[in-house]
Coordinates of C-alpha atoms and ligand atoms in Angstrom, one line a residue:
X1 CA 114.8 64.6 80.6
X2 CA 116.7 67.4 82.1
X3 CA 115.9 68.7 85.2
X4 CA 116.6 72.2 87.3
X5 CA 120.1 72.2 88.7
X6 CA 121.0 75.5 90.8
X7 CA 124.2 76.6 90.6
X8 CA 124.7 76.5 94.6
X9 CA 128.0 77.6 94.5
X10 CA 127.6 80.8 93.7
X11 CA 125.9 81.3 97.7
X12 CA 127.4 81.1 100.8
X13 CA 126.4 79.9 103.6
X14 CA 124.9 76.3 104.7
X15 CA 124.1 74.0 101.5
X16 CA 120.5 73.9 102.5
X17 CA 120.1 77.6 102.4
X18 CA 122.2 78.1 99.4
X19 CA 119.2 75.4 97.5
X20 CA 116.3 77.3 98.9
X21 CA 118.0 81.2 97.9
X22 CA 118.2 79.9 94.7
X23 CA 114.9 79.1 94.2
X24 CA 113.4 82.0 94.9
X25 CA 116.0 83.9 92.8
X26 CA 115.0 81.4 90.3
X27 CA 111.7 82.0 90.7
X28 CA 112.6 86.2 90.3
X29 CA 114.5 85.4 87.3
X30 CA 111.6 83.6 85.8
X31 CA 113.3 80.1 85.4
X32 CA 111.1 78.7 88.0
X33 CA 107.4 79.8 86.7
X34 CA 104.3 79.4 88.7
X35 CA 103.2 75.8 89.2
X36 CA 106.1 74.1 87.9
X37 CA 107.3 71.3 89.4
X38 CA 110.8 71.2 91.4
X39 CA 113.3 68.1 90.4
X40 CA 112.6 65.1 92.9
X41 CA 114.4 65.2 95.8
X42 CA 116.9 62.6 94.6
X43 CA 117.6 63.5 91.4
X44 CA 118.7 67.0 92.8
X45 CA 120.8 65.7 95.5
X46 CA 122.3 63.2 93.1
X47 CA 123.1 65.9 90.6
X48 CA 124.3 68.8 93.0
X49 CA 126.4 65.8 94.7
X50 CA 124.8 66.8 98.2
X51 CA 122.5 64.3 100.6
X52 CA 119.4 64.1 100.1
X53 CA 118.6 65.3 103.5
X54 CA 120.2 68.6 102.7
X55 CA 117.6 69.1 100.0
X56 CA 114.7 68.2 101.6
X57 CA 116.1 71.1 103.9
X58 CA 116.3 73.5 101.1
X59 CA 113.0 72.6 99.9
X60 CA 111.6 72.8 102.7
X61 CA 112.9 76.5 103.9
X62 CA 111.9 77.9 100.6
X63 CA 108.2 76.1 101.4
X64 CA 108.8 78.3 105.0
X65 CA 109.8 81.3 103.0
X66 CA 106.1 80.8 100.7
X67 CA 107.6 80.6 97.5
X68 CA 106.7 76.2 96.8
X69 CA 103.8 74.1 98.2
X70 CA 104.6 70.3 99.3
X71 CA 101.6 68.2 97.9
X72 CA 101.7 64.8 99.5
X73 CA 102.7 62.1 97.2
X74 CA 103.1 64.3 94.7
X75 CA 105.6 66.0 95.2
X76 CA 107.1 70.2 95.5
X77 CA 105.9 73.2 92.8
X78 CA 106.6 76.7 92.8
X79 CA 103.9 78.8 94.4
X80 CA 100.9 79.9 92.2
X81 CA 102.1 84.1 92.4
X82 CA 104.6 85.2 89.4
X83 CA 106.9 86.2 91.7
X84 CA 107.1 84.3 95.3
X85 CA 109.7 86.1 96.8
X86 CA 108.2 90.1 96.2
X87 CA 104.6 91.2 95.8
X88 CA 101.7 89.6 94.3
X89 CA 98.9 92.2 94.7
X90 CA 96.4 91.6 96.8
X91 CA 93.2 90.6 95.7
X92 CA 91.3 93.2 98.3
X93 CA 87.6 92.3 99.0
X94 CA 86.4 93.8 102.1
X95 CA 83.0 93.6 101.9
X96 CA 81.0 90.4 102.6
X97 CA 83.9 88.7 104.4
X98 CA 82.6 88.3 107.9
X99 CA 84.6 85.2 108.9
X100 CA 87.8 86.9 108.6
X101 CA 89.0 90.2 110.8
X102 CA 90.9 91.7 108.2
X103 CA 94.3 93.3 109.2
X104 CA 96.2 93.0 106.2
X105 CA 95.4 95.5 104.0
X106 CA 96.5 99.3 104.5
X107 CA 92.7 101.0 105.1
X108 CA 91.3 104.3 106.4
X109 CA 89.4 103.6 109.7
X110 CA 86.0 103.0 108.6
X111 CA 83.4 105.8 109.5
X112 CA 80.0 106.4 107.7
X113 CA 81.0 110.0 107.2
X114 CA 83.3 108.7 103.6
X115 CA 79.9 107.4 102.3
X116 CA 78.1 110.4 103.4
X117 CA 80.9 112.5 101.8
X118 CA 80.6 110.7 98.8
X119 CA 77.5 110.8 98.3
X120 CA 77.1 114.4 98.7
X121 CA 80.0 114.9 96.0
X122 CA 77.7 113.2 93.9
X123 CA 75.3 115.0 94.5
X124 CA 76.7 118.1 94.4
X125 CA 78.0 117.1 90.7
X126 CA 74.9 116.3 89.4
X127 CA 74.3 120.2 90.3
X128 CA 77.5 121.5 88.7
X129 CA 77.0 122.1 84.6
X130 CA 81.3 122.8 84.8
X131 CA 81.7 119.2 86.5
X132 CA 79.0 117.7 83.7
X133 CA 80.7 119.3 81.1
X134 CA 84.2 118.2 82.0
X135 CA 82.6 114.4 82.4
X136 CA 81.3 113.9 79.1
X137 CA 84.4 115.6 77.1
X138 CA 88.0 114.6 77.1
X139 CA 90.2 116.9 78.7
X140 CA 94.3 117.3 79.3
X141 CA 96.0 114.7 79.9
X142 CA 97.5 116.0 83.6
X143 CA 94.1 117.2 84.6
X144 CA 92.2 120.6 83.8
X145 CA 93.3 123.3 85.3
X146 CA 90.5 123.7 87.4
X147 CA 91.0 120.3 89.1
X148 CA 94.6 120.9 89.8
X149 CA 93.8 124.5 91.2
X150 CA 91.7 122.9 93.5
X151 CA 93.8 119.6 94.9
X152 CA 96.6 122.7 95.2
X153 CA 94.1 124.6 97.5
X154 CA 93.2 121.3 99.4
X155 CA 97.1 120.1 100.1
X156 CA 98.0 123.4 101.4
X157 CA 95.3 122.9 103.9
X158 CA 97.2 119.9 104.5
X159 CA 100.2 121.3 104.9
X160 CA 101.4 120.2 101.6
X161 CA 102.8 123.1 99.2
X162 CA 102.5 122.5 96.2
X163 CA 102.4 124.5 92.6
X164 CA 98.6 123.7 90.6
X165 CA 100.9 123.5 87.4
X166 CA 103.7 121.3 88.6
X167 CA 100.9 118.2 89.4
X168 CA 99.5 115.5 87.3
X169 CA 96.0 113.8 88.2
X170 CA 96.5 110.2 88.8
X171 CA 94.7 107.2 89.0
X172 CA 95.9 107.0 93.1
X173 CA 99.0 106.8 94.4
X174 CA 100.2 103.2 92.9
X175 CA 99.5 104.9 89.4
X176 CA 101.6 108.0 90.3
X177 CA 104.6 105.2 91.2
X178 CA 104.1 103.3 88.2
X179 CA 103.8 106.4 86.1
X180 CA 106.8 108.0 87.2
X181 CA 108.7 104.6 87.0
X182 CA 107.7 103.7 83.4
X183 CA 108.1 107.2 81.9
X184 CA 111.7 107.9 83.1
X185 CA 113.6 104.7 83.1
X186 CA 114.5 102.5 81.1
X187 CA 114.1 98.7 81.0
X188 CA 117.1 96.8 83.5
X189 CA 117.9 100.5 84.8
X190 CA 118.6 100.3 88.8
X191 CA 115.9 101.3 91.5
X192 CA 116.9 101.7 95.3
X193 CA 114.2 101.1 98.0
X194 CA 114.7 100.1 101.9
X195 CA 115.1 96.5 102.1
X196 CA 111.3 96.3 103.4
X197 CA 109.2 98.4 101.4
X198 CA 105.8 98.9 99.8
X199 CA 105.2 95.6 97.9
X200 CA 103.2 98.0 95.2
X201 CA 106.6 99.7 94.3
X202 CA 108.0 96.4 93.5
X203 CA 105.5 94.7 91.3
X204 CA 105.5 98.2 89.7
X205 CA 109.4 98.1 89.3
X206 CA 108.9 94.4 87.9
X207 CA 106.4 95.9 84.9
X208 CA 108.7 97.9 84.0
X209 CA 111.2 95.3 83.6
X210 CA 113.5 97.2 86.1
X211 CA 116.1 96.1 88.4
X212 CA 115.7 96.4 92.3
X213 CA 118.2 96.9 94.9
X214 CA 117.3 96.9 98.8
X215 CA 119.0 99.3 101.0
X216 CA 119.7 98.8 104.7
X217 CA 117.4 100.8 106.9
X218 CA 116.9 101.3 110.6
X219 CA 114.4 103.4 113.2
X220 CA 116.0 106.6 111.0
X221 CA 115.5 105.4 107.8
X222 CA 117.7 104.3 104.9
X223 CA 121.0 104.1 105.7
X224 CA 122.9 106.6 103.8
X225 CA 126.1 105.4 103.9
X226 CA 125.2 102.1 102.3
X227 CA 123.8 103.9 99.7
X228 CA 126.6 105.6 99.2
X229 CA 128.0 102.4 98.7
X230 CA 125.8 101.1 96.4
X231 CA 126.5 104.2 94.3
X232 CA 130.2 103.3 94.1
X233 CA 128.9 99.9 92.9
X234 CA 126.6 100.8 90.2
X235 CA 124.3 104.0 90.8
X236 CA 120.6 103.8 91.3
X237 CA 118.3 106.1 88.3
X238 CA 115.9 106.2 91.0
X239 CA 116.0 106.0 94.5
X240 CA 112.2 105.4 96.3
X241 CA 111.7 107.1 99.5
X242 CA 108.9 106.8 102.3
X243 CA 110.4 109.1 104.5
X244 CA 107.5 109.5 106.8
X245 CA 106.5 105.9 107.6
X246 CA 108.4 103.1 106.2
X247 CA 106.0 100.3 105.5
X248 CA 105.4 97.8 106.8
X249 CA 107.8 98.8 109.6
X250 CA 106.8 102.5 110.4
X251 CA 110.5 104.0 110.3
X252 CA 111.2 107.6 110.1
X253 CA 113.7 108.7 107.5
X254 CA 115.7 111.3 110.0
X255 CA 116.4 114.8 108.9
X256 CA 119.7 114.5 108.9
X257 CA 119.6 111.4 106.6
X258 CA 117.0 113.2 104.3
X259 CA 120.0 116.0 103.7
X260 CA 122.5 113.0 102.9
X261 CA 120.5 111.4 100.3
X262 CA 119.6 114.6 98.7
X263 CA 123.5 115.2 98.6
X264 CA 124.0 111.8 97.2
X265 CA 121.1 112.2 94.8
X266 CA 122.9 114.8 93.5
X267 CA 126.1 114.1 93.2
X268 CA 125.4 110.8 91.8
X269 CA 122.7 112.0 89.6
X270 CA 119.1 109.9 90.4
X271 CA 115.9 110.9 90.7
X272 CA 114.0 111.2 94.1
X273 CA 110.4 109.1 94.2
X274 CA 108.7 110.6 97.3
X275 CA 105.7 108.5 98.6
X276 CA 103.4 110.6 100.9
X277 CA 100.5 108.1 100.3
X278 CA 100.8 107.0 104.0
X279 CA 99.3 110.3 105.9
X280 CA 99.9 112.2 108.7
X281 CA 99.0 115.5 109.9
X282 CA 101.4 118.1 109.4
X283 CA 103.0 118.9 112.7
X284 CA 104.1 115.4 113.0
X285 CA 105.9 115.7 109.5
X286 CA 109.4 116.5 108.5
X287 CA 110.3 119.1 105.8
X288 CA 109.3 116.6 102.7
X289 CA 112.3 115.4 100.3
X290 CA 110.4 117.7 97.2
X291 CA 111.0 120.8 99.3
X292 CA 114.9 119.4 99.5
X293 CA 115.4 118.9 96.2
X294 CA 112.8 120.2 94.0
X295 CA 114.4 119.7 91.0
X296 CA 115.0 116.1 91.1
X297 CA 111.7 114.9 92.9
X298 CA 108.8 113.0 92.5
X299 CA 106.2 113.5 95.0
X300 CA 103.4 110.9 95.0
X301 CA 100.3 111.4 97.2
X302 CA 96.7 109.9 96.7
X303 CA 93.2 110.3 98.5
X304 CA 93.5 106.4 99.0
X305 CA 94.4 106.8 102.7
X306 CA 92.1 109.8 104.1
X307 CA 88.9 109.8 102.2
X308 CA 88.4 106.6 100.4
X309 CA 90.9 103.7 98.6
X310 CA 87.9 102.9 96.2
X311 CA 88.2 106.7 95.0
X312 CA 91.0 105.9 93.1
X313 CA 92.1 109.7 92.5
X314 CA 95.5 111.1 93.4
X315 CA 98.3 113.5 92.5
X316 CA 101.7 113.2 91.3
X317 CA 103.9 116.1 91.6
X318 CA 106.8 116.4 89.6
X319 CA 109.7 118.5 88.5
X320 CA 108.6 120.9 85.4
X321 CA 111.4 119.4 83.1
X322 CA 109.8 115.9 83.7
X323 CA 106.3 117.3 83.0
X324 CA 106.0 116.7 79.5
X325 CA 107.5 113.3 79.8
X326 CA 104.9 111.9 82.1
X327 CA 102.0 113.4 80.2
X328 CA 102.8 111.5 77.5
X329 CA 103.0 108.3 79.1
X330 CA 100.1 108.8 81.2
X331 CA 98.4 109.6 77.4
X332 CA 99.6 106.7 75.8
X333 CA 98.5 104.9 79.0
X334 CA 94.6 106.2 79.1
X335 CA 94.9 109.2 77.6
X336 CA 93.7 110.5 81.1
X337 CA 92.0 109.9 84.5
X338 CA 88.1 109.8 84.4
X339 CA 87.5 113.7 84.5
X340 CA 84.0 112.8 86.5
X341 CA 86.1 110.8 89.1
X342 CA 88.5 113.9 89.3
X343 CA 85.8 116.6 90.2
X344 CA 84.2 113.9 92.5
X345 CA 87.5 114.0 94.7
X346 CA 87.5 118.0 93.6
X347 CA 84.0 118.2 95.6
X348 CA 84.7 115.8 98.3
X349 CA 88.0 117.3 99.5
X350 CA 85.6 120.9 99.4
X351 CA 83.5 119.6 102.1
X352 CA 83.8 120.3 105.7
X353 CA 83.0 116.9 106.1
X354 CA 86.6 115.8 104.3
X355 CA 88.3 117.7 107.2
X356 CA 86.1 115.8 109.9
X357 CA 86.8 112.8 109.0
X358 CA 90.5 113.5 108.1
X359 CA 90.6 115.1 111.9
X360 CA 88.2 111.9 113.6
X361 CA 90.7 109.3 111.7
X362 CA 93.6 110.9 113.4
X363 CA 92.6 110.5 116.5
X364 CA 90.9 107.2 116.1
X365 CA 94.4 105.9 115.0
X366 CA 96.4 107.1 117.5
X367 CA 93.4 105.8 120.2
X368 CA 94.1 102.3 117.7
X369 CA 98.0 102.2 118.5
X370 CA 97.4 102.7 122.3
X371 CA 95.1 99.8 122.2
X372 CA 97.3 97.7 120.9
X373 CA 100.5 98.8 122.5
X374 CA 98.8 98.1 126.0
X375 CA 97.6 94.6 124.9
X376 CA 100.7 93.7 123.5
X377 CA 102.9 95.3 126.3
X378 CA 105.9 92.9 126.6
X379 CA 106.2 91.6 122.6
X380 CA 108.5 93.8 119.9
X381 CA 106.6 96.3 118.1
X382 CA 107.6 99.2 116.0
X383 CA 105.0 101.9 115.0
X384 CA 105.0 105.4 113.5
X385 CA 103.2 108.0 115.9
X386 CA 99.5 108.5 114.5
X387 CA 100.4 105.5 111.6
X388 CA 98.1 103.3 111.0
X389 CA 100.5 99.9 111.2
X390 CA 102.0 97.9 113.6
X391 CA 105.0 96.1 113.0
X392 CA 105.3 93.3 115.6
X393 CA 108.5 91.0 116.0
X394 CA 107.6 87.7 116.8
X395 CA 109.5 86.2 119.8
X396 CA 112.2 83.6 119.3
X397 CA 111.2 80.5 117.6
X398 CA 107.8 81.7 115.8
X399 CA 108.3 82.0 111.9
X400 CA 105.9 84.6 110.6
X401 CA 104.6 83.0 107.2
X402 CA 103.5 79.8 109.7
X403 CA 101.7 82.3 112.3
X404 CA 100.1 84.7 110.3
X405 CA 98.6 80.9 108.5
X406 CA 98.0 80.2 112.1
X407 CA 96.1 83.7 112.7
X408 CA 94.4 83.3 109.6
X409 CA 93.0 79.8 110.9
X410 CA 91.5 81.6 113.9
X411 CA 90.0 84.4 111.5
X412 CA 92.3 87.0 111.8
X413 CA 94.6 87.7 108.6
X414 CA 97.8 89.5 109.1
X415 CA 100.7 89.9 106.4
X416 CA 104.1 88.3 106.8
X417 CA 107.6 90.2 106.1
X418 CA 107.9 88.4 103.2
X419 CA 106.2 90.1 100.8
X420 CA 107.8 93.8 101.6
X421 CA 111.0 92.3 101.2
X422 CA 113.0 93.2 98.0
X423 CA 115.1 91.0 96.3
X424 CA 117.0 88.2 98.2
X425 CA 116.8 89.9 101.4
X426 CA 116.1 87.8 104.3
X427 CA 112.6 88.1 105.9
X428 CA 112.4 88.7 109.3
X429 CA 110.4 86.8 111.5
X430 CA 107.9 89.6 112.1
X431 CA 104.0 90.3 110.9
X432 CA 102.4 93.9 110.0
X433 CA 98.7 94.5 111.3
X434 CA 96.9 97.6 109.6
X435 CA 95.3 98.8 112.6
X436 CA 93.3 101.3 110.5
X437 CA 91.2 98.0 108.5
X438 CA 89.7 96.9 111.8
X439 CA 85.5 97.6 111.1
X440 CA 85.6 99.6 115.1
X441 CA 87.9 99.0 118.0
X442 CA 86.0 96.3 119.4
X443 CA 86.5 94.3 116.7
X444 CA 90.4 95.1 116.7
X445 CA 90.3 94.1 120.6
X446 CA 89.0 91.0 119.9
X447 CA 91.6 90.6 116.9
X448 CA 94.0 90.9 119.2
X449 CA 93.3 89.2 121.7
X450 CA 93.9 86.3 118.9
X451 CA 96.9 87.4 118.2
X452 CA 97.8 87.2 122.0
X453 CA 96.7 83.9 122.3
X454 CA 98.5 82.2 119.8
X455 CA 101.8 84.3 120.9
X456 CA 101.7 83.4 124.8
X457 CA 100.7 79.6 122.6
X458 CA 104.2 79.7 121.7
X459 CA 105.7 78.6 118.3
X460 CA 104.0 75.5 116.4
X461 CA 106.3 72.5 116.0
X462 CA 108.4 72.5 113.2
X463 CA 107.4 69.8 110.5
X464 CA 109.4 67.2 110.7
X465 CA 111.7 66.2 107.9
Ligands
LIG501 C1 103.2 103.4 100.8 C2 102.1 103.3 99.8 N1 102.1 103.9 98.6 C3 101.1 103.8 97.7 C4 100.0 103.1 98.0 C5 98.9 103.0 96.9 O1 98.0 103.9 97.1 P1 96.6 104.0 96.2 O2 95.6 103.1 96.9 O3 96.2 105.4 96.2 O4 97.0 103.5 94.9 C6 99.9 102.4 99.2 C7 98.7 101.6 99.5 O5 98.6 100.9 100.5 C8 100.9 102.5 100.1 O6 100.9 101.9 101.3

């Protein structure tokens, strides 16, 4: 029988490494599918001419890394996601879970104004013959006209300015990514993101059979010059952008760096994806990338992250020469977005109550990242001012798949690096806590006083080979 055999040369580096690296890429190329079995330990070593110590190694980094599970006596398979190195997408079921303190998904404070607001949308609805109407007929595919008027209205009270006929009604913002993705590239055409980014953008990217490249990034955002670089190499179509808050780690895409890529956008000719979805008031806000290049960018925002995630409404805006284009794939894809769910957000957002709870979550999240900065005064963290994540570096010695399993143990869940990394780039040992998910702040307190725990614990003992 034949058995997987890397091709180890191709990596440098330690042996070891070079056997884990290419299991993950072969589990991104699709060699390696979920549940199969990796060659036994001897076999490998025997065929790749190494020790079998040095696979064991390998084996077990990639186990480290989450992409195979160890079963005793068994022996080593490839994770159960489709693809263990990016994003599987969370399953997300908040309610009903009371053993767990949730910090791993990216939520809106809780506050019993959203289901207040909501139901008084409803409400107000089942008053409005227009919104009944529109609910029990098909309309245009990018929305009526009506509906776009009035999310036009509502971002320019957020400081967004936008034109009503340059927007398309989406399904939130992960549908406004995958839209724009799927109706303006092609299959193995080149996307560029920061080297951690938004594990949505990447399980998007992999529907659309498209390629992913990960660009350097520090505190100031993606690194221009490197993307430069990559140009020279083989230019991106599309190059995606969270220049407000890089998540997981919060990063700020400079102003200076936001007139670079627009300069490199076009002179090498690829579009600009802009994702807004990640909030923040508008005095804390840079001049947005769509205001910088208008004609070449995609501007993806969603309700998701200031009224309510299970809303599901949002708005892409686009250039008007790409307008056409994305109606027709967001056509062929459901021919449009619930009108009913639409004029629900068009009524919510209309509410004074919208703007409360917009204002309350502001604070509360800034009050959130105080909190936590105090209790974990001493450790690494990064955060965007008024974000709602924490990005925490984990001290010398502590991997972060093992602690945030550890966390999880004592009821807390937190998310790794791993899966906001793109491609082959390494992880770094550091974890992401959605402040924002906590139920109150007592209950983040007590999450972190968890988290504290097992950090002054110090790193669990490596498992021995
Ligand atoms: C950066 C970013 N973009 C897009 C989304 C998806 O937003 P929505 O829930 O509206 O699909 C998220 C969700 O966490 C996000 O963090």
């Amino acid at each position: 029988m034949t058995i997987w055999v890397p091709e180890i040369d191709a990596y440098t580096g330690s042996r070891y490494r070079a056997i884990a690296a290419a299991i993950g890429d072969a589990i991104n190329a699709g060699s390696l599918q979920p549940g199969e079995k990796l060659p036994p330990q001897r076999r490998l070593a025997d065929a790749l001419g190494v020790t079998i110590g040095t696979v064991t190694r390998g084996y077990a980094e990639a186990e480290r890394n989450g992409w195979v599970t160890a079963r005793v006596g068994s022996g080593t398979y490839v994770s159960g996601c489709q693809d263990a190195k990016a994003f599987q997408m969370p399953h997300v079921e908040t309610s009903g879970d009371t053993q767990h303190i949730d910090l791993s998904l990216s939520l809106p404070p809780p506050h019993p104004l959203r289901q207040q607001g909501l139901a008084a949308a409803l409400a107000s609805i089942g008053q409005s013959p227009e919104a009944l109407s529109r609910g029990v007929n098909y309309q245009p595919a990018q929305g009526s006209a009506v509906q776009r008027q009035v999310f036009t209205a509502w971002l320019e009270t957020l400081g967004f300015a936008l034109e009503a006929d340059e927007l398309l009604i989406t399904q939130g913002g992960q549908h406004g990514l995958q839209l724009s993705l799927q109706a303006l590239l092609r299959p193995g055409e080149l996307v560029a993101a920061d080297t951690l980014t938004y594990p949505g953008l990447m399980s998007a990217a992999r529907q659309s059979h498209l390629k992913l490249v990960g660009i350097p990034f520090d505190d100031q955002g993606m690194n221009a010059e490197a993307l430069r670089a990559q140009c020279e190499r083989q230019s991106p179509r599309m190059v995606y952008l969270t220049p407000e808050q890089n998540n997981p780690t919060g990063a700020v895409l400079s102003a200076e760096r936001r007139d670079a890529i627009v300069a490199l956008a076009r002179k090498y000719d690829f579009w600009l994806l802009e994702d807004g979805v990640q909030y923040l008031p508008v005095e804390q806000r840079l001049t947005p990338l769509y205001c910088l290049a208008p004609e070449r960018t995609l501007f993806v925002f969603s309700t998701a992250k200031v009224l309510a995630g299970g809303l599901r409404i949002g708005v892409l805006r686009a250039p008007p020469v790409l307008l056409e284009r994305l109606t027709q794939t967001l056509r062929a894809q459901s021919w449009m977005v619930p009108p009913l769910l639409v004029d629900v957000a068009c009524h919510w957002v209309n509410m004074a109550s919208a703007r409360e709870v917009m204002d309350w979550q502001s604070q509360e999240l800034q009050s959130r990242q105080i909190m936590a900065a105090e209790m974990l005064a001493g450790f690494t963290l990064q955060a965007r001012e008024g974000g709602s994540n924490l990005w925490l570096m984990l001290p010398e010695g502590f991997r972060a798949v093992a602690f945030s399993e550890q966390l999880k143990a004592r009821g807390v869940l937190v998310t790794s690096a791993e899966p906001f990394c793109v491609g082959s780039a390494p992880a770094p040992q550091a974890i992401r806590l959605c402040l924002g998910a906590a139920q109150d702040q007592d209950t983040l307190g007590r999450a972190l006083q968890i988290l504290l725990e097992c950090l002054r614990a110090g790193p669990l003992a490596s498992p021995t080979l």
